XYZ file of C-alpha atoms in Angstrom:
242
model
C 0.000 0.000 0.000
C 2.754 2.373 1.140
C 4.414 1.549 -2.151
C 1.689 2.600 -4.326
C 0.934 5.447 -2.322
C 4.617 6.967 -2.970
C 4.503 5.789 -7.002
C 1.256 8.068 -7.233
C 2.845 10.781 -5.447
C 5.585 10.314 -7.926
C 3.307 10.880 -10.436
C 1.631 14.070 -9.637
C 4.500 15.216 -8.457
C 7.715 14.077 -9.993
C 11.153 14.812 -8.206
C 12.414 17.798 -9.741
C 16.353 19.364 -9.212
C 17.270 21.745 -6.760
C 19.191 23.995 -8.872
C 17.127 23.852 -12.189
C 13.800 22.335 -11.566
C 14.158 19.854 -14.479
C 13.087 15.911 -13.616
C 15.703 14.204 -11.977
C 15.773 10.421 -10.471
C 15.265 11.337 -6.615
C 14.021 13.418 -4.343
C 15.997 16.761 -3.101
C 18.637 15.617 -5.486
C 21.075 17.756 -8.501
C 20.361 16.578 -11.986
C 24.015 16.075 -13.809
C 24.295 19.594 -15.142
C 23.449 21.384 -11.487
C 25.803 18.545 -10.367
C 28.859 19.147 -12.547
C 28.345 23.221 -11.656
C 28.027 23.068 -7.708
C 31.294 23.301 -6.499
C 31.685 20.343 -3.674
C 34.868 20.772 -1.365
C 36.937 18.127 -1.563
C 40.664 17.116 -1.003
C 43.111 18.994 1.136
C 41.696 21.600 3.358
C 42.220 24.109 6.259
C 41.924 21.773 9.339
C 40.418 25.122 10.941
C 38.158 26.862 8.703
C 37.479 24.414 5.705
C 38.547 26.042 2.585
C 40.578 24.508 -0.140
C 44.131 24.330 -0.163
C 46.590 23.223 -2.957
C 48.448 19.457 -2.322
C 47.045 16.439 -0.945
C 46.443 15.959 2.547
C 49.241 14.027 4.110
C 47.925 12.981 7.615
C 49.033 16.333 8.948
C 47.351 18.957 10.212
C 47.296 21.644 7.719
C 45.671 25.868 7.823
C 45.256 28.527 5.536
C 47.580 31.695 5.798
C 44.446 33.686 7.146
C 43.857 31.235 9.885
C 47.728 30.664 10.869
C 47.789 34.612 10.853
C 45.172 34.586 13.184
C 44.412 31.818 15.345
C 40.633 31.057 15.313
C 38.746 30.291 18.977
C 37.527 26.931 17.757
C 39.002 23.364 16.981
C 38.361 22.418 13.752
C 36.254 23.871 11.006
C 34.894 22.436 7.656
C 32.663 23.292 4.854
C 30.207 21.461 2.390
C 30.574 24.049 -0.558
C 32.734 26.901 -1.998
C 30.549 29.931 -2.069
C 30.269 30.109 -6.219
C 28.481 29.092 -9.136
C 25.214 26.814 -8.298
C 26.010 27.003 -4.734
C 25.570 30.726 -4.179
C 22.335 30.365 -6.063
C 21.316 27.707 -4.007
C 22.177 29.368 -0.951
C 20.444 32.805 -1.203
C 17.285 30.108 -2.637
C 17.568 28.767 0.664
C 18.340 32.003 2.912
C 16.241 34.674 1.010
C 14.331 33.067 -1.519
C 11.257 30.961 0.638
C 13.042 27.751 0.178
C 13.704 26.058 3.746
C 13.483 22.301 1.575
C 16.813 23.189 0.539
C 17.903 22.420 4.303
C 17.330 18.950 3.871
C 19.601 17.916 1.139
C 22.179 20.808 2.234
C 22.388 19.191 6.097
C 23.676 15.837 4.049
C 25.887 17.412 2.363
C 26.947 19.009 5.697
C 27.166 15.850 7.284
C 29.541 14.276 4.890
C 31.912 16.873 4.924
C 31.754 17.444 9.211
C 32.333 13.603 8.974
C 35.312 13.922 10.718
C 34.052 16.690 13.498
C 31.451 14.677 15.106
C 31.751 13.737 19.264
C 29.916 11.575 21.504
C 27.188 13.751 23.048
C 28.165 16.846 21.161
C 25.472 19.435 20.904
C 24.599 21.368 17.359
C 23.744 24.913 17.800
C 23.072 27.236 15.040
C 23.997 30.917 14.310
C 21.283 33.115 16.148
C 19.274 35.068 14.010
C 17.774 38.454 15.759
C 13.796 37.872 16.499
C 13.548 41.065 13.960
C 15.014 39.417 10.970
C 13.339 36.357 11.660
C 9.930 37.654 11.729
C 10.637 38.710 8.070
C 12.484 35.643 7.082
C 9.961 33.754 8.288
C 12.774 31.019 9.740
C 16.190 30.763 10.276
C 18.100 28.910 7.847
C 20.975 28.059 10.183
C 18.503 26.383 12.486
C 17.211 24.915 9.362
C 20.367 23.523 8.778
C 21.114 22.833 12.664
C 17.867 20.423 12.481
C 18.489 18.233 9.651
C 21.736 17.693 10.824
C 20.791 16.685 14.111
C 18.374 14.096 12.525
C 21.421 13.088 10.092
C 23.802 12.361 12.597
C 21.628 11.243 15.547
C 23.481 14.433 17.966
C 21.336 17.023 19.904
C 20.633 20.260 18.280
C 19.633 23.144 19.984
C 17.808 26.029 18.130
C 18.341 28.833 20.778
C 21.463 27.569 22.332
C 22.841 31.341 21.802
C 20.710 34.675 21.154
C 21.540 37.371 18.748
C 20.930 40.559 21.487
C 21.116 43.264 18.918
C 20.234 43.858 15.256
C 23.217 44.243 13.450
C 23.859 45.480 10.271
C 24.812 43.906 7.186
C 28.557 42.564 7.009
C 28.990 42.474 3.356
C 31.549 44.827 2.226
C 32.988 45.094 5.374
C 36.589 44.159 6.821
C 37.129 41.325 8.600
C 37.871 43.811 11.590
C 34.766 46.282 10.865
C 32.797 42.546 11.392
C 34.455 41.603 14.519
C 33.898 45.684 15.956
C 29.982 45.288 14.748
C 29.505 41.662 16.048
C 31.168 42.654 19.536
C 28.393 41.929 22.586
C 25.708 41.174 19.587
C 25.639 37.213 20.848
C 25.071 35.843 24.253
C 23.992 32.497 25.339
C 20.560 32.168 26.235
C 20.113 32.020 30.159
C 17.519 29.012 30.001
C 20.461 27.055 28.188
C 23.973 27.290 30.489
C 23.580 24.300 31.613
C 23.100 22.250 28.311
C 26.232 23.712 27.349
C 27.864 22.643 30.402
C 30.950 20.533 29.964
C 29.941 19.064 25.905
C 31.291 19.577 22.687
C 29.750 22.568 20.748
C 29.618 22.433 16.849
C 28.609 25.723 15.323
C 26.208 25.678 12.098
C 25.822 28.636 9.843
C 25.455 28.807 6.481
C 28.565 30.528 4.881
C 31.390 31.942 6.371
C 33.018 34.376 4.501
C 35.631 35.946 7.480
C 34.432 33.996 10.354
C 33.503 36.794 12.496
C 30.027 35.867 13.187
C 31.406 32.366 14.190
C 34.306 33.650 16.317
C 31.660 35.985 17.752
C 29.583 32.717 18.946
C 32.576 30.627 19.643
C 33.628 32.553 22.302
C 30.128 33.384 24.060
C 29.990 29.602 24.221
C 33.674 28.970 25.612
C 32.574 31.992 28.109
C 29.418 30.020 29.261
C 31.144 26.758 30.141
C 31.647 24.729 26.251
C 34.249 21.947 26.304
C 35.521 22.007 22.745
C 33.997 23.999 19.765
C 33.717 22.978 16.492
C 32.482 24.699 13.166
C 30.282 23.495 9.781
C 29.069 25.781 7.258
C 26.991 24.849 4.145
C 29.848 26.915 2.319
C 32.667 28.884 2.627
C 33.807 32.351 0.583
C 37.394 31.818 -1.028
C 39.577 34.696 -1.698
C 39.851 33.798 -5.252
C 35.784 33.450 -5.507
């Protein structure tokens, strides 16, 4: 019964691709052209913030000049996606365009590449978004993304592990300083949460990092409050040369 019941949803409503909306084989999947022009991450990368470096990994640990130049307050890092071509589409589909069903395909995508950044009885916590923007947005696509991945891996997430206090501007176009001097007492942890944080593993979810200011920011509100380690996963990551 169950099986007919999913071939005649099939058939009213075929599985279409994320990036193009032409017929594709599965559900919330890329059809071969989206595929070939959504830039995955893969090889050797930044053990701290994810991006793509030149060479093969070689067992060890390896950073980008940016993060070597300036040490960032969490473990390890990684990223699903460089922020170009079909991603970026994809992304501002899923963060601006009414489109939280991205989240689901995105968080496996996640998952694959945060493969190695998963801990017993770590907690996911997502980026805050201020109750302002959110009322417009609708949702928060880092809690989105928080969500799936929690049901992915089988690890806590918590939606309001951290608060966004204050409504800050927009960071594009602004230094990587001029981000950290906006973000600076935006983030706190919520009260009603201290003592889930307590002690565990933290991995922060967001959907692109471009400097990591909005991640330091949260990082070190949750090392403040009591976090063990912290980790970091974005959907995708901004490259200098992008």
């Amino acid at each position: 019964m169950w099986q007919r019941i999913q071939t005649a949803v099939q058939m009213i409503y075929p599985p279409r691709c994320l990036g193009c909306g032409d017929l594709t084989e599965s559900d919330f999947g890329l059809c071969g052209s989206c595929w070939r022009e959504t830039p995955f991450i893969g090889g050797a990368v930044c053990e701290s913030c994810g991006v793509p470096l030149p060479g093969e990994a070689d067992g060890h640990r390896i950073e980008c000049d940016d993060c070597m130049k300036t040490p960032r307050p969490w473990r390890d890092g990684r990223s699903a996606l460089l922020y170009d071509g079909k991603a970026r589409s994809l992304i501002l589909a899923l963060k601006h365009g009414d489109g939280p069903e991205l989240a689901r395909p995105a968080a496996r995508w996640m998952a694959l590449a945060g493969r190695d950044l998963f801990r017993e009885d770590m907690l996911i916590a997502p980026v805050p978004l201020h109750w302002s923007r959110l009322l417009k947005r609708r949702y928060n696509q880092s809690a989105l993304l928080a969500q799936h991945l929690g049901r992915q891996t089988g690890l806590e997430a918590c939606p309001d592990l951290l608060v966004r206090r204050t409504r800050t501007p927009v960071l594009d176009g602004k230094t990587a300083a001029q981000r950290m001097e906006t973000l600076e007492n935006a983030i706190a942890a919520h009260p009603r949460r201290l003592r889930q944080m307590q002690g565990r593993d933290i991995l922060l979810v967001d959907d692109v990092m471009t400097s990591g200011a909005t991640l330091t920011s949260c990082a070190r509100v949750c090392r403040a409050s009591g976090a063990n380690h912290i980790f970091v996963l974005t959907l995708a990551r901004v490259a200098k040369d992008t």
